[in-house]
Amino acid sequence: MAKLLLLNGPNLNRLGKREPEVYGSETLDDIEHNVREVVEAVQYQLDAKQSNHEGELIDWIHEAEGVYKGIIFNPGAYTHTSIALRDAISSITVPVIEVHISNVHQREEFRHTSLLAPVCRGQIVGLGTAGYQLAAKYFTLND
Ligand code: CA2
């Protein structure tokens, strides 16, 4: 059975607790539940992980090689800073879709740049938590 990995980076475990005007009111558990529904409807499996630690995210990306058909990844603020995560994504053949809940382009200048987008399959920005489900749909198409 094909498997997808849902990966969330720093502070995304705080979703639903603060700044609902930016990120909505759903929690990370809600997001994982909704993505799981999309994935299991087409007989795929989902693993979901969250970490506030760059190195842990890097280890999980390395370990994804040969295991997952795709990775749905919200790297949080590491999007804008992490050459190490970029190199990790480049080091595997599993395609990665970068997802952002908010429209980073409507926000502060420092959020306008992604160091990761050039090495990802694609990027979904500003569609709220639906972005995660849309990424899952992409990976389950054409099967
Ligand atoms: O829009 C997104 O999904 C972001 O990846 C969220 C990150 C932010 O640093 C990126 O620029 C865009 C922030 C993660 C969540 O931070 C929270 C802050 C307050 C309350 C709840 C979560």
PDB file of N, CA, C and O in Angstrom, residues 44-113:
ATOM      1  N   TYR A  44      -4.547   4.703   0.529  1.00  0.00           N
ATOM      2  CA  TYR A  44      -3.162   5.025   0.871  1.00  0.00           C
ATOM      3  C   TYR A  44      -3.046   5.023   2.396  1.00  0.00           C
ATOM      4  O   TYR A  44      -4.055   5.080   3.102  1.00  0.00           O
ATOM      5  N   GLN A  45      -1.785   5.009   2.872  1.00  0.00           N
ATOM      6  CA  GLN A  45      -1.536   5.137   4.313  1.00  0.00           C
ATOM      7  C   GLN A  45      -0.879   6.478   4.605  1.00  0.00           C
ATOM      8  O   GLN A  45      -0.130   6.980   3.767  1.00  0.00           O
ATOM      9  N   LEU A  46      -1.142   7.024   5.780  1.00  0.00           N
ATOM     10  CA  LEU A  46      -0.513   8.296   6.168  1.00  0.00           C
ATOM     11  C   LEU A  46       0.246   8.132   7.474  1.00  0.00           C
ATOM     12  O   LEU A  46      -0.279   7.585   8.441  1.00  0.00           O
ATOM     13  N   ASP A  47       1.483   8.640   7.496  1.00  0.00           N
ATOM     14  CA  ASP A  47       2.204   8.847   8.751  1.00  0.00           C
ATOM     15  C   ASP A  47       2.292  10.354   8.957  1.00  0.00           C
ATOM     16  O   ASP A  47       2.555  11.097   7.996  1.00  0.00           O
ATOM     17  N   ALA A  48       2.054  10.814  10.180  1.00  0.00           N
ATOM     18  CA  ALA A  48       2.082  12.249  10.475  1.00  0.00           C
ATOM     19  C   ALA A  48       3.053  12.517  11.617  1.00  0.00           C
ATOM     20  O   ALA A  48       3.009  11.850  12.655  1.00  0.00           O
ATOM     21  N   LYS A  49       3.958  13.497  11.394  1.00  0.00           N
ATOM     22  CA  LYS A  49       4.975  13.823  12.406  1.00  0.00           C
ATOM     23  C   LYS A  49       5.133  15.334  12.509  1.00  0.00           C
ATOM     24  O   LYS A  49       4.977  16.047  11.505  1.00  0.00           O
ATOM     25  N   GLN A  50       5.465  15.805  13.694  1.00  0.00           N
ATOM     26  CA  GLN A  50       5.742  17.232  13.891  1.00  0.00           C
ATOM     27  C   GLN A  50       6.970  17.345  14.778  1.00  0.00           C
ATOM     28  O   GLN A  50       7.126  16.583  15.741  1.00  0.00           O
ATOM     29  N   SER A  51       7.838  18.302  14.444  1.00  0.00           N
ATOM     30  CA  SER A  51       8.982  18.554  15.325  1.00  0.00           C
ATOM     31  C   SER A  51       9.325  20.036  15.334  1.00  0.00           C
ATOM     32  O   SER A  51       9.173  20.736  14.330  1.00  0.00           O
ATOM     33  N   ASN A  52       9.817  20.473  16.484  1.00  0.00           N
ATOM     34  CA  ASN A  52      10.322  21.841  16.609  1.00  0.00           C
ATOM     35  C   ASN A  52      11.831  21.898  16.374  1.00  0.00           C
ATOM     36  O   ASN A  52      12.442  22.954  16.551  1.00  0.00           O
ATOM     37  N   HIS A  53      12.426  20.755  15.978  1.00  0.00           N
ATOM     38  CA  HIS A  53      13.880  20.647  15.888  1.00  0.00           C
ATOM     39  C   HIS A  53      14.321  20.351  14.454  1.00  0.00           C
ATOM     40  O   HIS A  53      13.911  19.350  13.856  1.00  0.00           O
ATOM     41  N   GLU A  54      15.172  21.218  13.943  1.00  0.00           N
ATOM     42  CA  GLU A  54      15.621  21.120  12.553  1.00  0.00           C
ATOM     43  C   GLU A  54      16.262  19.758  12.266  1.00  0.00           C
ATOM     44  O   GLU A  54      15.965  19.116  11.243  1.00  0.00           O
ATOM     45  N   GLY A  55      17.131  19.308  13.167  1.00  0.00           N
ATOM     46  CA  GLY A  55      17.845  18.052  12.939  1.00  0.00           C
ATOM     47  C   GLY A  55      16.905  16.857  12.884  1.00  0.00           C
ATOM     48  O   GLY A  55      17.128  15.916  12.107  1.00  0.00           O
ATOM     49  N   GLU A  56      15.878  16.887  13.712  1.00  0.00           N
ATOM     50  CA  GLU A  56      14.908  15.781  13.708  1.00  0.00           C
ATOM     51  C   GLU A  56      14.154  15.751  12.375  1.00  0.00           C
ATOM     52  O   GLU A  56      13.935  14.682  11.792  1.00  0.00           O
ATOM     53  N   LEU A  57      13.773  16.931  11.883  1.00  0.00           N
ATOM     54  CA  LEU A  57      13.102  17.005  10.578  1.00  0.00           C
ATOM     55  C   LEU A  57      14.015  16.468   9.480  1.00  0.00           C
ATOM     56  O   LEU A  57      13.578  15.724   8.589  1.00  0.00           O
ATOM     57  N   ILE A  58      15.301  16.816   9.552  1.00  0.00           N
ATOM     58  CA  ILE A  58      16.277  16.335   8.562  1.00  0.00           C
ATOM     59  C   ILE A  58      16.382  14.815   8.611  1.00  0.00           C
ATOM     60  O   ILE A  58      16.353  14.144   7.571  1.00  0.00           O
ATOM     61  N   ASP A  59      16.466  14.251   9.817  1.00  0.00           N
ATOM     62  CA  ASP A  59      16.538  12.777   9.949  1.00  0.00           C
ATOM     63  C   ASP A  59      15.309  12.122   9.326  1.00  0.00           C
ATOM     64  O   ASP A  59      15.435  11.114   8.612  1.00  0.00           O
ATOM     65  N   TRP A  60      14.123  12.672   9.581  1.00  0.00           N
ATOM     66  CA  TRP A  60      12.895  12.070   9.048  1.00  0.00           C
ATOM     67  C   TRP A  60      12.856  12.155   7.520  1.00  0.00           C
ATOM     68  O   TRP A  60      12.368  11.250   6.857  1.00  0.00           O
ATOM     69  N   ILE A  61      13.381  13.257   6.975  1.00  0.00           N
ATOM     70  CA  ILE A  61      13.419  13.395   5.509  1.00  0.00           C
ATOM     71  C   ILE A  61      14.353  12.330   4.923  1.00  0.00           C
ATOM     72  O   ILE A  61      14.003  11.640   3.963  1.00  0.00           O
ATOM     73  N   HIS A  62      15.522  12.155   5.525  1.00  0.00           N
ATOM     74  CA  HIS A  62      16.449  11.100   5.042  1.00  0.00           C
ATOM     75  C   HIS A  62      15.783   9.724   5.099  1.00  0.00           C
ATOM     76  O   HIS A  62      15.901   8.926   4.161  1.00  0.00           O
ATOM     77  N   GLU A  63      15.106   9.453   6.215  1.00  0.00           N
ATOM     78  CA  GLU A  63      14.499   8.123   6.420  1.00  0.00           C
ATOM     79  C   GLU A  63      13.312   7.874   5.489  1.00  0.00           C
ATOM     80  O   GLU A  63      12.852   6.741   5.357  1.00  0.00           O
ATOM     81  N   ALA A  64      12.812   8.946   4.842  1.00  0.00           N
ATOM     82  CA  ALA A  64      11.638   8.801   3.956  1.00  0.00           C
ATOM     83  C   ALA A  64      11.995   8.125   2.636  1.00  0.00           C
ATOM     84  O   ALA A  64      11.124   7.569   1.960  1.00  0.00           O
ATOM     85  N   GLU A  65      13.298   8.157   2.291  1.00  0.00           N
ATOM     86  CA  GLU A  65      13.719   7.580   1.002  1.00  0.00           C
ATOM     87  C   GLU A  65      13.322   6.109   0.901  1.00  0.00           C
ATOM     88  O   GLU A  65      13.598   5.318   1.811  1.00  0.00           O
ATOM     89  N   GLY A  66      12.636   5.772  -0.168  1.00  0.00           N
ATOM     90  CA  GLY A  66      12.253   4.375  -0.384  1.00  0.00           C
ATOM     91  C   GLY A  66      11.034   3.929   0.401  1.00  0.00           C
ATOM     92  O   GLY A  66      10.599   2.798   0.277  1.00  0.00           O
ATOM     93  N   VAL A  67      10.494   4.820   1.238  1.00  0.00           N
ATOM     94  CA  VAL A  67       9.361   4.448   2.105  1.00  0.00           C
ATOM     95  C   VAL A  67       8.069   5.138   1.649  1.00  0.00           C
ATOM     96  O   VAL A  67       7.004   4.517   1.642  1.00  0.00           O
ATOM     97  N   TYR A  68       8.173   6.423   1.276  1.00  0.00           N
ATOM     98  CA  TYR A  68       6.978   7.211   0.972  1.00  0.00           C
ATOM     99  C   TYR A  68       6.924   7.591  -0.504  1.00  0.00           C
ATOM    100  O   TYR A  68       7.955   7.817  -1.148  1.00  0.00           O
ATOM    101  N   LYS A  69       5.671   7.733  -0.973  1.00  0.00           N
ATOM    102  CA  LYS A  69       5.463   8.194  -2.349  1.00  0.00           C
ATOM    103  C   LYS A  69       5.563   9.719  -2.436  1.00  0.00           C
ATOM    104  O   LYS A  69       5.840  10.278  -3.499  1.00  0.00           O
ATOM    105  N   GLY A  70       5.328  10.382  -1.330  1.00  0.00           N
ATOM    106  CA  GLY A  70       5.427  11.836  -1.315  1.00  0.00           C
ATOM    107  C   GLY A  70       5.427  12.357   0.112  1.00  0.00           C
ATOM    108  O   GLY A  70       4.978  11.676   1.038  1.00  0.00           O
ATOM    109  N   ILE A  71       5.938  13.578   0.263  1.00  0.00           N
ATOM    110  CA  ILE A  71       5.959  14.237   1.567  1.00  0.00           C
ATOM    111  C   ILE A  71       5.218  15.568   1.448  1.00  0.00           C
ATOM    112  O   ILE A  71       5.499  16.374   0.554  1.00  0.00           O
ATOM    113  N   ILE A  72       4.257  15.772   2.352  1.00  0.00           N
ATOM    114  CA  ILE A  72       3.530  17.038   2.469  1.00  0.00           C
ATOM    115  C   ILE A  72       4.177  17.754   3.644  1.00  0.00           C
ATOM    116  O   ILE A  72       4.130  17.278   4.782  1.00  0.00           O
ATOM    117  N   PHE A  73       4.821  18.892   3.365  1.00  0.00           N
ATOM    118  CA  PHE A  73       5.716  19.478   4.374  1.00  0.00           C
ATOM    119  C   PHE A  73       5.420  20.956   4.593  1.00  0.00           C
ATOM    120  O   PHE A  73       5.549  21.765   3.670  1.00  0.00           O
ATOM    121  N   ASN A  74       5.023  21.285   5.829  1.00  0.00           N
ATOM    122  CA  ASN A  74       4.996  22.692   6.240  1.00  0.00           C
ATOM    123  C   ASN A  74       6.212  22.898   7.140  1.00  0.00           C
ATOM    124  O   ASN A  74       6.200  22.492   8.305  1.00  0.00           O
ATOM    125  N   PRO A  75       7.260  23.526   6.603  1.00  0.00           N
ATOM    126  CA  PRO A  75       8.503  23.676   7.364  1.00  0.00           C
ATOM    127  C   PRO A  75       8.476  24.845   8.350  1.00  0.00           C
ATOM    128  O   PRO A  75       9.491  25.120   8.995  1.00  0.00           O
ATOM    129  N   GLY A  76       7.316  25.537   8.475  1.00  0.00           N
ATOM    130  CA  GLY A  76       7.223  26.687   9.385  1.00  0.00           C
ATOM    131  C   GLY A  76       8.290  27.717   9.041  1.00  0.00           C
ATOM    132  O   GLY A  76       8.641  27.911   7.866  1.00  0.00           O
ATOM    133  N   ALA A  77       8.843  28.351  10.056  1.00  0.00           N
ATOM    134  CA  ALA A  77       9.813  29.434   9.822  1.00  0.00           C
ATOM    135  C   ALA A  77      11.136  28.932   9.233  1.00  0.00           C
ATOM    136  O   ALA A  77      11.896  29.720   8.660  1.00  0.00           O
ATOM    137  N   TYR A  78      11.416  27.620   9.330  1.00  0.00           N
ATOM    138  CA  TYR A  78      12.635  27.085   8.694  1.00  0.00           C
ATOM    139  C   TYR A  78      12.606  27.258   7.175  1.00  0.00           C
ATOM    140  O   TYR A  78      13.649  27.223   6.518  1.00  0.00           O
ATOM    141  N   THR A  79      11.393  27.433   6.626  1.00  0.00           N
ATOM    142  CA  THR A  79      11.248  27.723   5.195  1.00  0.00           C
ATOM    143  C   THR A  79      12.188  28.837   4.761  1.00  0.00           C
ATOM    144  O   THR A  79      12.781  28.787   3.676  1.00  0.00           O
ATOM    145  N   HIS A  80      12.279  29.853   5.623  1.00  0.00           N
ATOM    146  CA  HIS A  80      12.949  31.100   5.249  1.00  0.00           C
ATOM    147  C   HIS A  80      14.423  31.119   5.643  1.00  0.00           C
ATOM    148  O   HIS A  80      15.121  32.080   5.345  1.00  0.00           O
ATOM    149  N   THR A  81      14.868  30.059   6.344  1.00  0.00           N
ATOM    150  CA  THR A  81      16.226  30.114   6.912  1.00  0.00           C
ATOM    151  C   THR A  81      17.101  28.901   6.640  1.00  0.00           C
ATOM    152  O   THR A  81      18.322  29.005   6.767  1.00  0.00           O
ATOM    153  N   SER A  82      16.502  27.746   6.325  1.00  0.00           N
ATOM    154  CA  SER A  82      17.261  26.502   6.481  1.00  0.00           C
ATOM    155  C   SER A  82      17.868  25.934   5.191  1.00  0.00           C
ATOM    156  O   SER A  82      17.200  25.228   4.421  1.00  0.00           O
ATOM    157  N   ILE A  83      19.151  26.190   5.006  1.00  0.00           N
ATOM    158  CA  ILE A  83      19.889  25.551   3.915  1.00  0.00           C
ATOM    159  C   ILE A  83      20.009  24.053   4.196  1.00  0.00           C
ATOM    160  O   ILE A  83      19.995  23.225   3.279  1.00  0.00           O
ATOM    161  N   ALA A  84      20.072  23.690   5.474  1.00  0.00           N
ATOM    162  CA  ALA A  84      20.209  22.267   5.842  1.00  0.00           C
ATOM    163  C   ALA A  84      18.963  21.469   5.434  1.00  0.00           C
ATOM    164  O   ALA A  84      19.082  20.343   4.928  1.00  0.00           O
ATOM    165  N   LEU A  85      17.790  22.038   5.611  1.00  0.00           N
ATOM    166  CA  LEU A  85      16.568  21.338   5.162  1.00  0.00           C
ATOM    167  C   LEU A  85      16.523  21.272   3.641  1.00  0.00           C
ATOM    168  O   LEU A  85      16.081  20.280   3.066  1.00  0.00           O
ATOM    169  N   ARG A  86      16.950  22.320   2.990  1.00  0.00           N
ATOM    170  CA  ARG A  86      17.011  22.299   1.515  1.00  0.00           C
ATOM    171  C   ARG A  86      17.913  21.171   1.029  1.00  0.00           C
ATOM    172  O   ARG A  86      17.566  20.413   0.135  1.00  0.00           O
ATOM    173  N   ASP A  87      19.077  21.041   1.658  1.00  0.00           N
ATOM    174  CA  ASP A  87      20.008  19.981   1.262  1.00  0.00           C
ATOM    175  C   ASP A  87      19.413  18.600   1.546  1.00  0.00           C
ATOM    176  O   ASP A  87      19.626  17.664   0.769  1.00  0.00           O
ATOM    177  N   ALA A  88      18.664  18.483   2.640  1.00  0.00           N
ATOM    178  CA  ALA A  88      18.027  17.197   2.971  1.00  0.00           C
ATOM    179  C   ALA A  88      17.010  16.827   1.893  1.00  0.00           C
ATOM    180  O   ALA A  88      16.970  15.680   1.419  1.00  0.00           O
ATOM    181  N   ILE A  89      16.196  17.788   1.483  1.00  0.00           N
ATOM    182  CA  ILE A  89      15.194  17.519   0.433  1.00  0.00           C
ATOM    183  C   ILE A  89      15.899  17.152  -0.876  1.00  0.00           C
ATOM    184  O   ILE A  89      15.479  16.235  -1.586  1.00  0.00           O
ATOM    185  N   SER A  90      16.993  17.846  -1.169  1.00  0.00           N
ATOM    186  CA  SER A  90      17.760  17.542  -2.397  1.00  0.00           C
ATOM    187  C   SER A  90      18.384  16.160  -2.352  1.00  0.00           C
ATOM    188  O   SER A  90      18.691  15.581  -3.396  1.00  0.00           O
ATOM    189  N   SER A  91      18.617  15.642  -1.154  1.00  0.00           N
ATOM    190  CA  SER A  91      19.343  14.368  -1.014  1.00  0.00           C
ATOM    191  C   SER A  91      18.445  13.151  -1.199  1.00  0.00           C
ATOM    192  O   SER A  91      18.935  12.022  -1.193  1.00  0.00           O
ATOM    193  N   ILE A  92      17.125  13.356  -1.313  1.00  0.00           N
ATOM    194  CA  ILE A  92      16.213  12.219  -1.506  1.00  0.00           C
ATOM    195  C   ILE A  92      15.498  12.362  -2.852  1.00  0.00           C
ATOM    196  O   ILE A  92      15.444  13.451  -3.430  1.00  0.00           O
ATOM    197  N   THR A  93      14.951  11.234  -3.317  1.00  0.00           N
ATOM    198  CA  THR A  93      14.212  11.276  -4.587  1.00  0.00           C
ATOM    199  C   THR A  93      12.705  11.401  -4.359  1.00  0.00           C
ATOM    200  O   THR A  93      11.954  11.594  -5.311  1.00  0.00           O
ATOM    201  N   VAL A  94      12.251  11.283  -3.113  1.00  0.00           N
ATOM    202  CA  VAL A  94      10.820  11.408  -2.805  1.00  0.00           C
ATOM    203  C   VAL A  94      10.391  12.860  -3.040  1.00  0.00           C
ATOM    204  O   VAL A  94      11.039  13.779  -2.523  1.00  0.00           O
ATOM    205  N   PRO A  95       9.319  13.076  -3.840  1.00  0.00           N
ATOM    206  CA  PRO A  95       8.883  14.461  -4.063  1.00  0.00           C
ATOM    207  C   PRO A  95       8.261  15.085  -2.807  1.00  0.00           C
ATOM    208  O   PRO A  95       7.549  14.415  -2.052  1.00  0.00           O
ATOM    209  N   VAL A  96       8.545  16.368  -2.633  1.00  0.00           N
ATOM    210  CA  VAL A  96       8.049  17.117  -1.463  1.00  0.00           C
ATOM    211  C   VAL A  96       7.178  18.265  -1.951  1.00  0.00           C
ATOM    212  O   VAL A  96       7.566  18.996  -2.880  1.00  0.00           O
ATOM    213  N   ILE A  97       5.997  18.431  -1.351  1.00  0.00           N
ATOM    214  CA  ILE A  97       5.189  19.633  -1.591  1.00  0.00           C
ATOM    215  C   ILE A  97       5.262  20.493  -0.342  1.00  0.00           C
ATOM    216  O   ILE A  97       4.965  20.036   0.773  1.00  0.00           O
ATOM    217  N   GLU A  98       5.684  21.748  -0.536  1.00  0.00           N
ATOM    218  CA  GLU A  98       5.760  22.706   0.564  1.00  0.00           C
ATOM    219  C   GLU A  98       4.386  23.357   0.730  1.00  0.00           C
ATOM    220  O   GLU A  98       3.817  23.846  -0.250  1.00  0.00           O
ATOM    221  N   VAL A  99       3.866  23.342   1.946  1.00  0.00           N
ATOM    222  CA  VAL A  99       2.541  23.906   2.222  1.00  0.00           C
ATOM    223  C   VAL A  99       2.663  25.011   3.269  1.00  0.00           C
ATOM    224  O   VAL A  99       3.355  24.844   4.286  1.00  0.00           O
ATOM    225  N   HIS A 100       1.991  26.129   3.004  1.00  0.00           N
ATOM    226  CA  HIS A 100       1.849  27.176   4.023  1.00  0.00           C
ATOM    227  C   HIS A 100       0.384  27.522   4.182  1.00  0.00           C
ATOM    228  O   HIS A 100      -0.317  27.750   3.186  1.00  0.00           O
ATOM    229  N   ILE A 101      -0.056  27.573   5.410  1.00  0.00           N
ATOM    230  CA  ILE A 101      -1.462  27.877   5.713  1.00  0.00           C
ATOM    231  C   ILE A 101      -1.765  29.328   5.331  1.00  0.00           C
ATOM    232  O   ILE A 101      -2.774  29.622   4.688  1.00  0.00           O
ATOM    233  N   SER A 102      -0.901  30.225   5.754  1.00  0.00           N
ATOM    234  CA  SER A 102      -1.114  31.654   5.472  1.00  0.00           C
ATOM    235  C   SER A 102      -0.519  32.008   4.107  1.00  0.00           C
ATOM    236  O   SER A 102       0.323  31.270   3.580  1.00  0.00           O
ATOM    237  N   ASN A 103      -0.965  33.148   3.576  1.00  0.00           N
ATOM    238  CA  ASN A 103      -0.348  33.649   2.348  1.00  0.00           C
ATOM    239  C   ASN A 103       0.898  34.442   2.747  1.00  0.00           C
ATOM    240  O   ASN A 103       0.817  35.628   3.069  1.00  0.00           O
ATOM    241  N   VAL A 104       2.025  33.771   2.704  1.00  0.00           N
ATOM    242  CA  VAL A 104       3.275  34.377   3.174  1.00  0.00           C
ATOM    243  C   VAL A 104       3.628  35.644   2.386  1.00  0.00           C
ATOM    244  O   VAL A 104       4.319  36.524   2.902  1.00  0.00           O
ATOM    245  N   HIS A 105       3.118  35.744   1.155  1.00  0.00           N
ATOM    246  CA  HIS A 105       3.433  36.909   0.312  1.00  0.00           C
ATOM    247  C   HIS A 105       2.673  38.166   0.730  1.00  0.00           C
ATOM    248  O   HIS A 105       3.021  39.267   0.327  1.00  0.00           O
ATOM    249  N   GLN A 106       1.611  37.985   1.534  1.00  0.00           N
ATOM    250  CA  GLN A 106       0.879  39.140   2.062  1.00  0.00           C
ATOM    251  C   GLN A 106       1.433  39.578   3.421  1.00  0.00           C
ATOM    252  O   GLN A 106       0.887  40.469   4.053  1.00  0.00           O
ATOM    253  N   ARG A 107       2.473  38.907   3.872  1.00  0.00           N
ATOM    254  CA  ARG A 107       2.977  39.141   5.224  1.00  0.00           C
ATOM    255  C   ARG A 107       4.349  39.827   5.184  1.00  0.00           C
ATOM    256  O   ARG A 107       4.708  40.437   4.185  1.00  0.00           O
ATOM    257  N   GLU A 108       5.097  39.734   6.266  1.00  0.00           N
ATOM    258  CA  GLU A 108       6.382  40.435   6.348  1.00  0.00           C
ATOM    259  C   GLU A 108       7.319  39.980   5.208  1.00  0.00           C
ATOM    260  O   GLU A 108       7.299  38.834   4.787  1.00  0.00           O
ATOM    261  N   GLU A 109       8.180  40.912   4.816  1.00  0.00           N
ATOM    262  CA  GLU A 109       9.144  40.663   3.730  1.00  0.00           C
ATOM    263  C   GLU A 109       9.946  39.375   3.956  1.00  0.00           C
ATOM    264  O   GLU A 109      10.195  38.611   3.020  1.00  0.00           O
ATOM    265  N   PHE A 110      10.342  39.116   5.214  1.00  0.00           N
ATOM    266  CA  PHE A 110      11.209  37.950   5.460  1.00  0.00           C
ATOM    267  C   PHE A 110      10.491  36.625   5.196  1.00  0.00           C
ATOM    268  O   PHE A 110      11.138  35.587   5.081  1.00  0.00           O
ATOM    269  N   ARG A 111       9.154  36.658   5.091  1.00  0.00           N
ATOM    270  CA  ARG A 111       8.422  35.418   4.781  1.00  0.00           C
ATOM    271  C   ARG A 111       8.230  35.217   3.275  1.00  0.00           C
ATOM    272  O   ARG A 111       7.667  34.223   2.840  1.00  0.00           O
ATOM    273  N   HIS A 112       8.676  36.186   2.471  1.00  0.00           N
ATOM    274  CA  HIS A 112       8.429  36.104   1.022  1.00  0.00           C
ATOM    275  C   HIS A 112       9.370  35.132   0.324  1.00  0.00           C
ATOM    276  O   HIS A 112       9.118  34.722  -0.795  1.00  0.00           O
ATOM    277  N   THR A 113      10.492  34.817   0.982  1.00  0.00           N
ATOM    278  CA  THR A 113      11.481  33.936   0.356  1.00  0.00           C
ATOM    279  C   THR A 113      11.429  32.547   0.982  1.00  0.00           C
ATOM    280  O   THR A 113      11.422  32.413   2.202  1.00  0.00           O
TER     281      THR A 113
END
